[in-house]
Amino acid sequence: MPFVLPSLPYDRSALQPHMSAKTLDLHHGKHHKAYLDKVNGWIDEKGLDGLSLVEIVHFAKQRGDRALFNNAAQAWNHGFFWQCLAPGGTHPSEALASKIHATFGTTERMLGKLKEAAATHFASGWAWLVLEGGSLRVTSYHDADTPIAHDGVKPVLTLDLWEHAYYMDYRNEREKFAEAVLGHLIDWDFVERNLDGEGAARADQEQEALVGAG
Ligand code: FE2
């Protein structure tokens, strides 16, 4: 059963001026779609039928199938990223803020670490706030790599650091993109839900027959 490109949870122009409709057209409509199309094209050939996207990421990693891993992980990463964003952003609740403060002291320090990760990460990848051993941690992964492929690491919040995420709106200034997104577009309610450690399932994209049945 092929995977279906999940709809954005907002209009493509709703994140302006921080992220343009043109960027979302390309990033969601072309890049994310291309990753899913690749995975869909391999369902029969690689025996993936019946596996969820998260299971395919694990399957690909176990078998050392780099091409499958890259495309499945990128599809999952993007499905998670879109949900981290909301028009105008929201504010962290007291419960989330206290969890953040327990590790970082202040929310600003946590955001500063994410910005630093975004600014200093070499080449393509993703900056992450993850849950590990019950505590929050800021990290970054290269290329398609994803916390769901690492034992004990749970996804909480991500920022896409690939050039296709920001080049049209910010040219080469990735740090400005990170500042704008982290400062104006984060859906902290989604972030808080991921403190339950179940974030992986939230971007486990729908398959055609299930969509039809639902
Ligand atoms: Fe991307």
PDB file of C-alpha atoms in Angstrom, residues 68-156:
ATOM      1  CA  LEU A  68      15.920   3.140   1.252  1.00  0.00           C
ATOM      2  CA  PHE A  69      17.012   4.526   4.608  1.00  0.00           C
ATOM      3  CA  ASN A  70      17.694   7.979   3.183  1.00  0.00           C
ATOM      4  CA  ASN A  71      14.343   8.285   1.447  1.00  0.00           C
ATOM      5  CA  ALA A  72      12.206   6.734   4.206  1.00  0.00           C
ATOM      6  CA  ALA A  73      13.956   8.730   6.931  1.00  0.00           C
ATOM      7  CA  GLN A  74      13.632  11.956   4.947  1.00  0.00           C
ATOM      8  CA  ALA A  75       9.903  11.297   4.401  1.00  0.00           C
ATOM      9  CA  TRP A  76       9.474  10.727   8.128  1.00  0.00           C
ATOM     10  CA  ASN A  77      11.617  13.747   9.105  1.00  0.00           C
ATOM     11  CA  HIS A  78       9.566  16.050   6.887  1.00  0.00           C
ATOM     12  CA  GLY A  79       6.244  14.703   8.180  1.00  0.00           C
ATOM     13  CA  PHE A  80       7.475  15.517  11.685  1.00  0.00           C
ATOM     14  CA  PHE A  81       8.886  18.933  10.748  1.00  0.00           C
ATOM     15  CA  TRP A  82       5.600  20.214   9.276  1.00  0.00           C
ATOM     16  CA  GLN A  83       3.837  19.436  12.512  1.00  0.00           C
ATOM     17  CA  CYS A  84       6.444  21.376  14.518  1.00  0.00           C
ATOM     18  CA  LEU A  85       5.276  24.557  12.772  1.00  0.00           C
ATOM     19  CA  ALA A  86       2.164  26.687  13.207  1.00  0.00           C
ATOM     20  CA  PRO A  87       1.186  30.088  11.777  1.00  0.00           C
ATOM     21  CA  GLY A  88       2.450  32.696  14.225  1.00  0.00           C
ATOM     22  CA  GLY A  89       3.741  29.967  16.553  1.00  0.00           C
ATOM     23  CA  THR A  90       2.417  29.252  20.048  1.00  0.00           C
ATOM     24  CA  HIS A  91       3.966  29.587  23.516  1.00  0.00           C
ATOM     25  CA  PRO A  92       5.352  26.796  25.679  1.00  0.00           C
ATOM     26  CA  SER A  93       2.956  25.850  28.489  1.00  0.00           C
ATOM     27  CA  GLU A  94       4.158  25.984  32.101  1.00  0.00           C
ATOM     28  CA  ALA A  95       4.602  22.216  32.104  1.00  0.00           C
ATOM     29  CA  LEU A  96       6.789  22.274  28.987  1.00  0.00           C
ATOM     30  CA  ALA A  97       8.716  25.320  30.189  1.00  0.00           C
ATOM     31  CA  SER A  98       9.516  23.600  33.476  1.00  0.00           C
ATOM     32  CA  LYS A  99      10.798  20.509  31.619  1.00  0.00           C
ATOM     33  CA  ILE A 100      12.956  22.773  29.425  1.00  0.00           C
ATOM     34  CA  HIS A 101      14.219  24.739  32.425  1.00  0.00           C
ATOM     35  CA  ALA A 102      15.216  21.535  34.235  1.00  0.00           C
ATOM     36  CA  THR A 103      17.840  20.901  31.542  1.00  0.00           C
ATOM     37  CA  PHE A 104      18.689  24.273  30.043  1.00  0.00           C
ATOM     38  CA  GLY A 105      17.906  26.776  32.825  1.00  0.00           C
ATOM     39  CA  THR A 106      15.791  28.964  30.550  1.00  0.00           C
ATOM     40  CA  THR A 107      13.834  28.534  27.325  1.00  0.00           C
ATOM     41  CA  GLU A 108      16.098  31.145  25.714  1.00  0.00           C
ATOM     42  CA  ARG A 109      19.175  29.030  26.436  1.00  0.00           C
ATOM     43  CA  MET A 110      17.531  26.006  24.837  1.00  0.00           C
ATOM     44  CA  LEU A 111      16.622  28.079  21.771  1.00  0.00           C
ATOM     45  CA  GLY A 112      20.180  29.421  21.697  1.00  0.00           C
ATOM     46  CA  LYS A 113      21.534  25.867  21.596  1.00  0.00           C
ATOM     47  CA  LEU A 114      19.195  24.954  18.753  1.00  0.00           C
ATOM     48  CA  LYS A 115      20.256  28.069  16.815  1.00  0.00           C
ATOM     49  CA  GLU A 116      23.886  27.234  17.432  1.00  0.00           C
ATOM     50  CA  ALA A 117      23.326  23.661  16.229  1.00  0.00           C
ATOM     51  CA  ALA A 118      21.592  25.021  13.133  1.00  0.00           C
ATOM     52  CA  ALA A 119      24.324  27.563  12.420  1.00  0.00           C
ATOM     53  CA  THR A 120      27.286  25.248  12.961  1.00  0.00           C
ATOM     54  CA  HIS A 121      26.009  21.981  11.457  1.00  0.00           C
ATOM     55  CA  PHE A 122      28.172  21.190   8.433  1.00  0.00           C
ATOM     56  CA  ALA A 123      26.248  20.578   5.184  1.00  0.00           C
ATOM     57  CA  SER A 124      22.801  18.969   5.109  1.00  0.00           C
ATOM     58  CA  GLY A 125      20.975  17.642   8.126  1.00  0.00           C
ATOM     59  CA  TRP A 126      18.537  18.364  10.914  1.00  0.00           C
ATOM     60  CA  ALA A 127      18.757  20.107  14.293  1.00  0.00           C
ATOM     61  CA  TRP A 128      16.808  18.301  17.019  1.00  0.00           C
ATOM     62  CA  LEU A 129      15.460  18.634  20.493  1.00  0.00           C
ATOM     63  CA  VAL A 130      15.233  15.038  21.679  1.00  0.00           C
ATOM     64  CA  LEU A 131      14.282  13.131  24.779  1.00  0.00           C
ATOM     65  CA  GLU A 132      16.942  10.727  25.967  1.00  0.00           C
ATOM     66  CA  GLY A 133      16.987   8.952  29.319  1.00  0.00           C
ATOM     67  CA  GLY A 134      14.102  11.155  30.448  1.00  0.00           C
ATOM     68  CA  SER A 135      15.968  14.421  29.767  1.00  0.00           C
ATOM     69  CA  LEU A 136      15.874  16.879  26.896  1.00  0.00           C
ATOM     70  CA  ARG A 137      18.960  17.309  24.736  1.00  0.00           C
ATOM     71  CA  VAL A 138      19.845  19.406  21.667  1.00  0.00           C
ATOM     72  CA  THR A 139      21.676  17.620  18.885  1.00  0.00           C
ATOM     73  CA  SER A 140      21.925  17.461  15.106  1.00  0.00           C
ATOM     74  CA  TYR A 141      22.052  14.600  12.637  1.00  0.00           C
ATOM     75  CA  HIS A 142      23.607  14.498   9.190  1.00  0.00           C
ATOM     76  CA  ASP A 143      21.744  14.112   5.917  1.00  0.00           C
ATOM     77  CA  ALA A 144      18.655  11.918   6.441  1.00  0.00           C
ATOM     78  CA  ASP A 145      19.685  10.521   9.806  1.00  0.00           C
ATOM     79  CA  THR A 146      16.924  10.709  12.379  1.00  0.00           C
ATOM     80  CA  PRO A 147      16.433  10.108  16.109  1.00  0.00           C
ATOM     81  CA  ILE A 148      13.960   7.299  15.359  1.00  0.00           C
ATOM     82  CA  ALA A 149      16.892   5.269  14.028  1.00  0.00           C
ATOM     83  CA  HIS A 150      18.768   5.565  17.347  1.00  0.00           C
ATOM     84  CA  ASP A 151      17.876   3.434  20.369  1.00  0.00           C
ATOM     85  CA  GLY A 152      16.486   5.412  23.275  1.00  0.00           C
ATOM     86  CA  VAL A 153      16.353   8.736  21.408  1.00  0.00           C
ATOM     87  CA  LYS A 154      12.846  10.199  21.069  1.00  0.00           C
ATOM     88  CA  PRO A 155      12.000  13.066  18.698  1.00  0.00           C
ATOM     89  CA  VAL A 156      10.543  16.214  20.265  1.00  0.00           C
TER      90      VAL A 156
END
